[in-house]
mmCIF file of C-alpha atoms in Angstrom:
data_model
loop_
_atom_site.group_PDB
_atom_site.id
_atom_site.type_symbol
_atom_site.label_atom_id
_atom_site.label_comp_id
_atom_site.label_asym_id
_atom_site.label_seq_id
_atom_site.Cartn_x
_atom_site.Cartn_y
_atom_site.Cartn_z
ATOM 1 C CA PRO P 29 81.030 115.409 94.191
ATOM 2 C CA ASN P 30 83.874 117.189 92.272
ATOM 3 C CA PRO P 31 84.111 115.306 88.951
ATOM 4 C CA GLN P 32 87.925 115.110 89.194
ATOM 5 C CA ASP P 33 87.755 113.675 92.764
ATOM 6 C CA LEU P 34 85.144 111.219 91.546
ATOM 7 C CA ASP P 35 87.370 110.088 88.742
ATOM 8 C CA CYS P 36 90.595 109.762 90.900
ATOM 9 C CA LEU P 37 88.813 107.855 93.581
ATOM 10 C CA SER P 38 87.006 105.570 91.195
ATOM 11 C CA LYS P 39 90.233 104.661 89.478
ATOM 12 C CA ASN P 40 91.868 103.832 92.827
ATOM 13 C CA ILE P 41 88.914 101.598 93.819
ATOM 14 C CA TYR P 42 89.015 99.937 90.351
ATOM 15 C CA PHE P 43 92.712 99.226 90.271
ATOM 16 C CA GLU P 44 93.343 98.577 94.001
ATOM 17 C CA ALA P 45 90.294 96.650 94.948
ATOM 18 C CA ALA P 46 88.405 95.342 91.881
ATOM 19 C CA ASN P 47 88.708 91.841 93.217
ATOM 20 C CA GLN P 48 87.560 92.743 96.744
ATOM 21 C CA PRO P 49 84.111 92.558 98.209
ATOM 22 C CA LEU P 50 82.194 95.773 98.702
ATOM 23 C CA VAL P 51 83.597 96.290 102.140
ATOM 24 C CA GLY P 52 87.158 96.048 100.775
ATOM 25 C CA LYS P 53 86.442 98.592 98.042
ATOM 26 C CA ILE P 54 84.943 100.940 100.713
ATOM 27 C CA ALA P 55 87.951 100.542 102.959
ATOM 28 C CA VAL P 56 90.456 101.357 100.205
ATOM 29 C CA ALA P 57 88.427 104.502 99.341
ATOM 30 C CA GLN P 58 88.335 105.517 102.892
ATOM 31 C CA VAL P 59 92.141 105.313 103.218
ATOM 32 C CA VAL P 60 92.359 107.847 100.404
ATOM 33 C CA LEU P 61 89.924 110.129 102.222
ATOM 34 C CA ASN P 62 91.783 109.722 105.481
ATOM 35 C CA ARG P 63 95.110 110.601 103.823
ATOM 36 C CA ALA P 64 93.646 113.716 102.224
ATOM 37 C CA GLU P 65 92.771 114.908 105.746
ATOM 38 C CA ASP P 66 96.189 114.046 107.203
ATOM 39 C CA SER P 67 99.139 116.537 107.019
ATOM 40 C CA GLN P 68 101.511 113.744 106.012
ATOM 41 C CA PHE P 69 99.863 113.391 102.601
ATOM 42 C CA PRO P 70 98.569 115.770 99.748
ATOM 43 C CA ASN P 71 95.482 117.543 100.894
ATOM 44 C CA ASN P 72 93.106 116.375 98.058
ATOM 45 C CA ILE P 73 91.886 113.143 96.623
ATOM 46 C CA CYS P 74 93.783 113.189 93.295
ATOM 47 C CA GLY P 75 96.980 114.332 95.060
ATOM 48 C CA VAL P 76 96.679 111.359 97.392
ATOM 49 C CA VAL P 77 95.924 108.808 94.532
ATOM 50 C CA TYR P 78 98.746 110.014 92.307
ATOM 51 C CA GLN P 79 101.360 110.657 94.934
ATOM 52 C CA ALA P 80 104.618 109.298 93.550
ATOM 53 C CA LYS P 81 108.330 109.839 93.042
ATOM 54 C CA MET P 82 108.635 111.268 89.513
ATOM 55 C CA GLU P 83 111.307 111.420 86.845
ATOM 56 C CA GLU P 84 111.659 112.964 83.470
ATOM 57 C CA ASN P 85 111.386 110.539 80.478
ATOM 58 C CA TRP P 86 113.301 110.913 77.266
ATOM 59 C CA ARG P 87 110.490 113.211 75.884
ATOM 60 C CA GLY P 88 110.888 115.597 78.865
ATOM 61 C CA ILE P 89 107.660 114.454 80.345
ATOM 62 C CA MET P 90 107.386 113.818 84.124
ATOM 63 C CA ILE P 91 106.304 110.168 84.828
ATOM 64 C CA PRO P 92 106.170 108.068 87.911
ATOM 65 C CA ILE P 93 109.083 105.946 88.841
ATOM 66 C CA LEU P 94 108.251 102.229 88.612
ATOM 67 C CA HIS P 95 107.203 100.909 91.973
ATOM 68 C CA LYS P 96 107.651 104.218 93.699
ATOM 69 C CA CYS P 97 103.955 105.227 94.166
ATOM 70 C CA GLN P 98 101.623 105.200 97.158
ATOM 71 C CA PHE P 99 99.254 102.975 95.132
ATOM 72 C CA SER P 100 100.950 100.323 93.081
ATOM 73 C CA TRP P 101 98.694 100.460 90.062
ATOM 74 C CA TYR P 102 99.773 103.994 89.208
ATOM 75 C CA CYS P 103 103.404 103.119 88.614
ATOM 76 C CA ASP P 104 103.321 99.351 87.563
ATOM 77 C CA GLY P 105 104.025 100.090 83.909
ATOM 78 C CA LYS P 106 100.493 99.099 82.722
ATOM 79 C CA SER P 107 97.681 101.203 81.341
ATOM 80 C CA ASP P 108 95.730 103.255 83.763
ATOM 81 C CA GLU P 109 92.473 103.027 81.682
ATOM 82 C CA PRO P 110 89.695 100.826 83.027
ATOM 83 C CA THR P 111 88.853 97.952 80.641
ATOM 84 C CA ASP P 112 86.083 96.141 82.518
ATOM 85 C CA SER P 113 82.898 98.294 82.085
ATOM 86 C CA LYS P 114 80.871 96.535 84.839
ATOM 87 C CA THR P 115 83.694 96.853 87.410
ATOM 88 C CA TRP P 116 84.470 100.419 86.424
ATOM 89 C CA LEU P 117 80.785 101.363 86.832
ATOM 90 C CA GLU P 118 80.775 99.729 90.199
ATOM 91 C CA ALA P 119 83.815 101.706 91.248
ATOM 92 C CA ILE P 120 82.300 104.993 90.168
ATOM 93 C CA LEU P 121 79.020 104.264 92.038
ATOM 94 C CA ILE P 122 81.028 103.269 95.254
ATOM 95 C CA ALA P 123 83.212 106.313 94.902
ATOM 96 C CA ASP P 124 80.199 108.668 94.572
ATOM 97 C CA LYS P 125 78.702 107.208 97.770
ATOM 98 C CA ILE P 126 81.914 107.547 99.528
ATOM 99 C CA LEU P 127 82.258 111.180 98.523
ATOM 100 C CA GLU P 128 78.697 111.788 99.731
ATOM 101 C CA ASN P 129 79.590 110.272 103.137
ATOM 102 C CA TYR P 130 77.114 107.447 102.689
ATOM 103 C CA TYR P 131 79.481 104.899 104.333
ATOM 104 C CA PRO P 132 81.188 105.371 107.729
ATOM 105 C CA ASP P 133 84.908 105.017 108.111
ATOM 106 C CA ILE P 134 85.161 101.199 108.629
ATOM 107 C CA THR P 135 88.949 101.466 108.732
ATOM 108 C CA GLU P 136 89.094 103.249 112.070
ATOM 109 C CA ASP P 137 91.142 106.200 110.540
ATOM 110 C CA ALA P 138 93.561 103.991 108.771
ATOM 111 C CA LEU P 139 96.175 105.643 106.525
ATOM 112 C CA TRP P 140 97.953 102.518 105.245
ATOM 113 C CA TYR P 141 97.059 98.893 104.255
ATOM 114 C CA HIS P 142 98.568 95.906 102.583
ATOM 115 C CA ALA P 143 97.646 92.383 101.652
ATOM 116 C CA ASP P 144 98.176 89.633 104.153
ATOM 117 C CA THR P 145 100.473 87.932 101.713
ATOM 118 C CA VAL P 146 103.207 90.519 102.249
ATOM 119 C CA ASN P 147 104.985 91.882 105.363
ATOM 120 C CA PRO P 148 106.189 95.365 104.659
ATOM 121 C CA TYR P 149 108.950 96.764 106.893
ATOM 122 C CA TRP P 150 106.786 99.819 107.871
ATOM 123 C CA SER P 151 103.900 97.774 109.322
ATOM 124 C CA GLU P 152 105.644 96.817 112.468
ATOM 125 C CA HIS P 153 105.830 100.547 113.415
ATOM 126 C CA LEU P 154 102.055 101.233 113.095
ATOM 127 C CA ASN P 155 98.901 100.347 114.954
ATOM 128 C CA ARG P 156 96.884 97.738 113.150
ATOM 129 C CA THR P 157 93.174 98.955 113.184
ATOM 130 C CA VAL P 158 91.193 96.276 111.261
ATOM 131 C CA THR P 159 91.519 93.354 108.895
ATOM 132 C CA ILE P 160 89.146 93.334 105.965
ATOM 133 C CA ASP P 161 89.075 90.330 103.776
ATOM 134 C CA ASN P 162 92.803 89.708 102.990
ATOM 135 C CA HIS P 163 93.936 93.357 103.818
ATOM 136 C CA LEU P 164 95.426 94.707 107.042
ATOM 137 C CA PHE P 165 94.833 98.356 107.799
ATOM 138 C CA TYR P 166 96.909 100.725 109.977
ATOM 139 C CA ASN P 167 97.117 104.080 111.421
#
């Protein structure tokens, strides 16, 4: 796989699904791939992972607006560098297998998901495909 795609997908697995079982990590990664294939989203993995509303900071650098990202970890104001080596290595291995098409799409073409502890306004307008652990998936 492309090293940049591998890094972006690994970070998304790490930050979005580190506390999930393997099936949850696979599902989160599959949503990224599904989005990259859908015309509503950027057409590449890193573009999907880092899709956000941006603003210029005081140094003239474009940064994501807090809580205005497709994936919350990217614009939560915290560091985006993995700190748990074991979990990071696991995310890399899963991302590599996903990019090699080792796993089938268990989300049934899902483009969105959320935890079952929240009820986002947009979910009522979509078709729920599967529930995996404590996440609901939609297309």
